[in-house]
Amino acid sequence: MDPECSQLLPALCAVLADPRQPMVDDTCLEKLLDWFKTITEAGSSLLLLQENPCLVELLCHVLKPQDLSSRVLSFSLRLTGVFAAQEDCFQYLQQGELLPRLFGEAGPLGGAAWTAPTVRSGWIQGLRSLAQHPSALHFLADCGAVDTIFSLQGDSSLFVASAAGQLLVHILSLSMRGPAEGPPSLQADDWPPCAQKIVGHIEESLRSTATPQITQALNVLTTTFSHCHDPWTQVLWVQLHPLVAALLQKDPVPAAHSLVDLLLSVARSPGLSSSSCGLWETLAQTLSHLSPTQAGLLALGILKLQDCPQALRAQAFAVLLQPLACVLQATAQGPGPSGLLDSTAADSVTADMLLPSKAACVGLLCQTLAHLELLLPLPQRPCPWPQAPLLGAAVTLLQLCRGSGSPASDAGRQLCALLLGCVRVQRAALDFLGTLSQETGPPELVTQVFAVLLEYLRSPDSSPTVLKKAFQATFRWLLSSPRTPGCSDLDSHTLLFLRELLPVLQKRLCSPCWEVRDSGLEFLTQMTRRWGGQAGFRHALLASEVPRLTEQLLRDPESYVRASAVTAMGQLSSQGLCVPPAGPEHPGSQQSLLGELLHILSTDSEGFPRRAVMQVFTQWLRDSHADVVGDTEQFVAGVLQVAGQDLDWEVRAQGLELALVFLEQMLGPPRSHCPYAVTPPVAAPAGPLTQALQSLCRVRLFEFAFRALFDCDRPVAQKSCDLLLLLRAKTASSSSLQEPRSSPDVASVEAALQRWRAGDQAQPLGDLEPEVVLAVLRSMDLEGLRGALAESSDHVEKSPQSLLQDMLATVGILGENEADCY
Amino acid sequence: MLDCGLDMTSTLNFLPLPLVQSPRLSNLPGWSLKDGSAFLDKELKECSGHVFVDSVPEFCLPETELIDLSTVDVILISNYHCMMALPYITEHTGFTGTVYATEPTVQIGRLLMEELVNFIERVPKAQSASLWKNKDIQRLLPSPLKDAVEVSTWRRCYTMQEVNSALSKIQLVGYSQKIELFGAVQVTPLSSGYALGSSNWIIQSHYEKVSYVSGSSLLTTHPQPMDQASLKNSDVLILTGLTQIPTANPDGMVGEFCSNLALTVRNGGNVLVPCYPSGVIYDLLECLYQYIDSAGLSNIPFYFISPVANSSLEFSQIFAEWLCHNKQTKVYLPEPPFPHAELIQTNKLKHYPSLHGDFSSDFRQPCVVFTGHPSLRFGDVVHFMELWGKSSLNTVIFTEPDFSYLEALAPYQPLAMKCIYCPIDTRLNFIQVSKLLKEVQPLHVVCPEQYTQPPPAQSHRMDLMIDCQPPAMSYRRAEVLALPFKRRYEKIEIMPELADALVPMEIKPGISLATVSAVLHTKDNKHVLQPPPRPAQPSGGKKRKRASEDIPDCKVLKPLLSGSIPVEQFVQTLEKHGFSDIKVEDTAKGHIVLLQEAETLIQIEEDSTHIICDNDEMLRVRLRDLVLKFLQKF
């Protein structure tokens, strides 16, 4: 600890011990604790206490009967734990009887302060920090802490209860680590008394009839098997396994969720050899005993396991598929297996679960779809993957939700009535359908997929979120649709679909609901980016009204829609898909898209459209868009001038991105920082360096970058700094521009920059000569600036000294107020 | 009589009445039978592959065979769409009763009738077709003429004079107003939330309650919300007027309407909205008011053409008390409740009585035209269909659910203009009905047969039918249904002076009884107990005779007894009074006390006591007095 802090510490301890000066902000106490942890991790706690006796005084002081705030008491308990984590310091505190007085019956445990959850939490966390060495175990046994922890497992505060469970696991693990002389016995009877006590408690809880106690025991075990992988855990599992299995005999299975967690954590534990412990049998049993909702979670967990018997995997997958099999069977036109599950057909339990209540049905279906969606991209997913029946199930669900399916059975009709108009299932099914596009399916099913997607996109009843999902799923299916051999264009079926889709998109772009217009535009952008260069797509798009409508949405009243329209128009224009507006009914439409976007950049009141314009312009510059190539300098100058004055920092940052692209085009790309990257032969700059720099000067790039360098928003300043450093590196080798022609210019620029830095940016730099710019760049400490910018903004205020001063100052202010009152 | 709507779908069998001479419609070929006989060619014309009657359109009247309408005392009207047949009933059937309706219903109903009369009268057609109605000939006609029902009862439209006369028979009522009908029942209109002034009706006696739920809506549109609470505790709830398009959600349809409208106008096309002059049009204009700026349609003119356009727009603004809460509060700001006032002020919405006159000089395209009639058989809409039908840029958007849009379009085929079907029917759908019935819990529901089964085309849609317990009682056309309750009680009033004279006796805690002697006076289904006239003083001969004729005999009444006889105490009392050798036997209904010595038997049951002794009147009287000691008299 540095001397300044040591000096401040006694005053702070005095303040903390004074009940008349309450610490209002307890984040300070957290920071203080963090600081002490850092100190004790780096050095001796004992030394710290000896050098700063005020700390022990504080700990002693909190024990006096007084009206001390529960926060300070909790802090003191935790602090004691931090110090006592080192065994010598533990002994030191033991000598002073401080530990039993803080953590034993005589301490807060028996007092009124114990009613505050924060004190109970502090007590647990203190013990958690302290329990690091064998001495601590003896201490815990002596002061009867373990019994208290048992009771805290059922605490009314969830945080306390959870921390108590974790502490038990920690103590168990610590006691099993045992003395240094050797590993603990693998016979449970020979385990240390503390471990036996905890295991005994767990056993008792597992035998209990009260679900909360069973849940606590299962949670402790789950944490144990997740964190400890020593051989003794296997002994523990062998011992407890019959008790856990016995839970399955109860109806309903108690604490099913915790049981699933436990079984999965055991199955994942590398310390256990699953086959020898009867785990697979228990898992199989559990799968068949739990309700479909609970079993679904377990099934997913089992399928994610790396090594697992094939039969169990098959059983788990069947459980996962059951609800969908049920749906398929309920809606099947004729008898026979649905194709999803041949042997089980539709399990009656699942059917019972699905039909009686809408909430249960929707919940189970959404969960199943989400689980299958998670499973699909995994390498260990079941093989063969029933792609076709799953596609069928997703399509059927979507049809049922729309009421467009025609189920033959009563169950199907009931299901239809439950699911009709259900947005949750629609969203889940569309997400799932989109994910299924990673695989192909039989052509007739794919036709059905596109038909149902079109139905959703067309339906006036589709909610905006459902529509967005339908657009996303459609795009994914279009991406996966087959290509005509030998041609990268869309195949004829897809083109037919596209011709049906575009009128729908047209209508959606005119929707009164802005979210729908927005998703429509995003979809259009995605499609254009992907297929904009392909003849079939271009032809269909140009034959529709979509480009013209998109252009009109640039003037939409909703800023998000304007932003999406800007992006879409940028994309359309890049692909040459913009229809020049013409005709007398479009007054003022003669101006080009570039002009319109510039207009948005300079006048739009919202940030999103302006940011979108900057992104489009940057992309255009990168792609050498026709509108830009004509007079790139004028374009860049115009954009930078407008962007530099923007109030939105993201627009200014994007301006720097555009400047960087221009700079690279003038001077060549930067050298790759990656040592293994393939470096292309150093390309000659686009023109002689002088000319390039003159061009940069003409577009006033330097003025823009220098202003950005002193920007009040750090990301802008950082970006500008990087850009100028790049420029300096690029020009370093140039000999022709070493000396400025007239040094007075340099001085005046530097003076102006000084004023800018001070906040006065009124004065422009005027026309700059490349030599002057280079001289200024060389004279600037850009590296230093970059270092300063890289520091977080509170790096000065984050020091421990500052923390202590702040805490004292806060109390000081309180004191002054108190004086004022007199 | 509950409502008297007019079936206007019959007009779909007729050729449109063009407002402006249409060469296409006036030069249609006559239709001839398969055997070549052409005697019908003046009456029937072939148009676009269909056969239409070339005559003044006719309407299908309410059923008149089943009941003599001159015996109907009262007609209760639910909303302005359900009164369109009123002139036929009040003017031609001998009806002499009263019609009850709310003020907006009458005023807007008048507008609808006026528009109808105007549409038909301003295109006079000399010809009236009747030959085709002959049953033998009708059989030979192609569908749908062949299948049209009750064609002989179809009538031409009424006149304005008949409308005025019919409306003069209407008695105006307000929501929750209680109206006595001949003392027999009380009827009360309640807000039904569907249209301005639309009502459901409660018909109740003192002990029975029947609710008549017609066109109702739970959506938040312009009218006052539906009053559900007052429908509770009904013995019978008659349910009708549900949405005609249960699969179309009105919100989605409004969105569809706006999108298609914008799409058409942005492409330089015109939009035609065939509609009624009141109702959904107010909501559509309100939606458009919010939408046009965001859709960049501020410069597009909206035209509302109807002979009653002006009155409809203005009436809507003055019925503040009949509007939803939001709109009511605007009146106090003061602001017009409907935003179409602002559309009119800013010249975005213009209204005209007809396309003749000012409209032709103001007309600017592209534009949106709201006009009638939704059947596309008469009204200004016929002209716009002829004018715009040839261009694919234009769109006709159907929003009224009353007519099949394909049938409405039949005489205009082939049609290049786009047709969009966005039926906006805000009336209750089946989900809402289920919720309503759960909330209101009537003992019985009575409804048309069609509501109790899914639509034939969607037999799997179990959600498209009424689901209630006990199952709804259904009825079909011309079926006579007995409502499942009997009137068992009547309420009787008691005159104050008679009530004063009563001396109640408490026979159980909280229950008192009194005997009453009175005259029951019944008039207009009201029953009143009046004090009996005092016994006439003996006076002159003639007078006395008359008085004795008038006054009913008032016998001296024996007191009434109440209470029960505790057997053990009774036996003890008997013993005290010298009876011995008493035996008590329990029977199913009570006890038998046997006085063996006296050869006497006392049968004590819940509601009777018999003393059976052998001709010993003295003993009987003694025993009777002992029994009476245990009972209360009054």
Coordinates of N, CA and C in Angstrom, one line a residue, chain A residues 402-407 413 416-417 420 458 460-461 503 506-512 517 545 548-549 552-553 556-557 586, chain B residues 247-256 258-260 262-263 266-267 291 293-296 431 458-464:
Chain A
R402 N -52.6 -20.1 -38.9 CA -53.3 -19.2 -39.8 C -54.8 -19.8 -40.0
G403 N -55.0 -21.0 -39.5 CA -56.3 -21.6 -39.8 C -56.4 -22.1 -41.2
S404 N -55.3 -22.2 -41.9 CA -55.4 -22.6 -43.3 C -55.2 -24.1 -43.5
G405 N -54.8 -24.8 -42.4 CA -54.6 -26.2 -42.6 C -56.0 -26.8 -42.5
S406 N -56.1 -28.1 -42.9 CA -57.5 -28.7 -42.8 C -57.4 -30.0 -42.1
P407 N -57.2 -30.0 -40.8 CA -57.1 -31.2 -40.1 C -58.3 -32.1 -40.1
R413 N -58.5 -30.5 -35.1 CA -59.4 -29.3 -35.1 C -59.2 -28.6 -33.8
C416 N -56.0 -26.7 -33.9 CA -56.2 -25.6 -34.7 C -56.8 -24.4 -34.0
A417 N -57.8 -24.8 -33.2 CA -58.5 -23.8 -32.4 C -57.6 -23.1 -31.3
L420 N -54.7 -21.0 -33.3 CA -55.1 -19.9 -34.3 C -54.7 -18.5 -33.9
R458 N -48.3 -12.4 -47.2 CA -49.5 -11.7 -47.8 C -50.5 -11.4 -46.8
P460 N -53.0 -10.1 -44.2 CA -53.2 -8.8 -43.5 C -53.1 -9.0 -42.0
D461 N -53.3 -10.3 -41.5 CA -53.3 -10.5 -40.0 C -51.9 -10.7 -39.5
P503 N -44.9 -8.2 -55.7 CA -46.2 -7.5 -55.4 C -46.5 -7.4 -53.9
Q506 N -44.2 -4.9 -52.4 CA -44.7 -3.6 -52.8 C -45.7 -3.1 -51.8
K507 N -46.7 -4.0 -51.6 CA -47.8 -3.6 -50.7 C -47.2 -3.4 -49.3
R508 N -46.3 -4.2 -48.8 CA -45.7 -4.0 -47.5 C -45.0 -2.7 -47.4
L509 N -44.4 -2.3 -48.5 CA -43.7 -1.0 -48.4 C -44.7 0.2 -48.2
C510 N -46.0 -0.1 -48.5 CA -47.0 1.0 -48.3 C -47.7 0.8 -47.0
S511 N -47.3 -0.2 -46.1 CA -48.1 -0.5 -44.9 C -48.2 0.8 -44.0
P512 N -49.3 0.9 -43.3 CA -49.4 2.0 -42.4 C -48.5 1.8 -41.1
R517 N -42.9 -1.5 -42.9 CA -42.1 -0.9 -44.0 C -40.6 -1.1 -43.9
E545 N -42.8 -2.2 -59.0 CA -42.8 -0.8 -58.6 C -41.9 -0.7 -57.4
R548 N -39.2 2.2 -57.2 CA -39.9 3.6 -57.1 C -40.4 3.8 -55.7
L549 N -41.0 2.8 -55.2 CA -41.6 2.9 -53.8 C -40.5 3.2 -52.8
Q552 N -39.5 6.6 -52.7 CA -40.4 7.5 -52.0 C -40.3 7.4 -50.5
L553 N -39.8 6.2 -50.1 CA -39.7 6.0 -48.6 C -38.5 6.8 -48.0
D556 N -40.0 9.2 -45.8 CA -41.0 8.6 -44.8 C -40.9 9.4 -43.5
P557 N -42.0 9.5 -42.8 CA -42.0 10.3 -41.5 C -41.2 9.6 -40.4
H586 N -43.9 13.9 -60.5 CA -42.9 13.8 -59.5 C -42.1 15.2 -59.5
Chain B
T247 N -63.2 -14.5 -40.5 CA -61.8 -14.7 -40.7 C -61.0 -13.4 -40.9
A248 N -61.7 -12.3 -41.2 CA -61.0 -11.1 -41.5 C -61.0 -10.2 -40.2
N249 N -59.8 -10.0 -39.8 CA -59.6 -9.1 -38.6 C -59.6 -7.6 -39.1
P250 N -60.5 -6.8 -38.5 CA -60.7 -5.5 -39.0 C -59.4 -4.7 -39.0
D251 N -58.5 -4.9 -38.0 CA -57.3 -4.1 -38.0 C -56.4 -4.4 -39.2
G252 N -56.3 -5.7 -39.5 CA -55.5 -6.1 -40.6 C -56.1 -5.6 -41.9
M253 N -57.4 -5.6 -42.0 CA -58.1 -5.1 -43.2 C -57.9 -3.6 -43.4
V254 N -57.9 -2.9 -42.3 CA -57.6 -1.4 -42.4 C -56.2 -1.2 -43.0
G255 N -55.3 -2.0 -42.4 CA -53.9 -1.9 -42.9 C -53.8 -2.2 -44.4
E256 N -54.5 -3.3 -44.8 CA -54.6 -3.7 -46.2 C -55.2 -2.6 -47.0
C258 N -55.2 0.6 -46.4 CA -54.3 1.8 -46.6 C -53.2 1.4 -47.5
S259 N -52.6 0.2 -47.4 CA -51.5 -0.2 -48.2 C -51.9 -0.2 -49.7
N260 N -53.0 -0.8 -50.0 CA -53.4 -0.9 -51.4 C -53.8 0.5 -52.0
A262 N -52.5 3.4 -51.0 CA -51.2 4.1 -51.3 C -50.5 3.6 -52.5
L263 N -50.5 2.3 -52.6 CA -49.8 1.6 -53.7 C -50.4 2.1 -55.1
R266 N -49.8 6.0 -55.6 CA -48.4 6.3 -55.9 C -48.0 5.9 -57.3
N267 N -48.7 4.9 -57.9 CA -48.5 4.6 -59.2 C -49.3 5.4 -60.2
Y291 N -52.8 8.6 -41.8 CA -51.9 7.8 -42.7 C -51.3 8.6 -43.9
D293 N -50.3 11.6 -44.4 CA -49.0 12.4 -44.4 C -47.8 11.4 -44.4
S294 N -47.9 10.3 -43.6 CA -46.8 9.4 -43.5 C -46.6 8.7 -44.8
A295 N -47.7 8.6 -45.6 CA -47.5 7.8 -46.9 C -47.3 8.8 -48.0
G296 N -47.1 10.1 -47.7 CA -46.8 11.0 -48.8 C -48.0 11.3 -49.7
I431 N -64.7 -15.5 -31.2 CA -63.9 -15.4 -29.9 C -64.5 -14.4 -29.0
Q458 N -65.2 -24.3 -44.4 CA -64.0 -24.5 -43.5 C -64.5 -25.3 -42.3
S459 N -64.8 -26.6 -42.6 CA -65.5 -27.4 -41.6 C -64.6 -27.7 -40.4
H460 N -63.2 -27.6 -40.6 CA -62.3 -27.9 -39.5 C -62.2 -26.7 -38.5
R461 N -62.8 -25.5 -38.9 CA -62.6 -24.4 -38.0 C -63.6 -24.4 -36.9
M462 N -63.3 -25.2 -35.8 CA -64.2 -25.2 -34.7 C -64.3 -23.9 -34.0
D463 N -63.3 -23.0 -34.3 CA -63.4 -21.7 -33.6 C -64.4 -20.8 -34.3
L464 N -64.9 -21.2 -35.5 CA -65.9 -20.3 -36.1 C -67.3 -20.7 -35.9

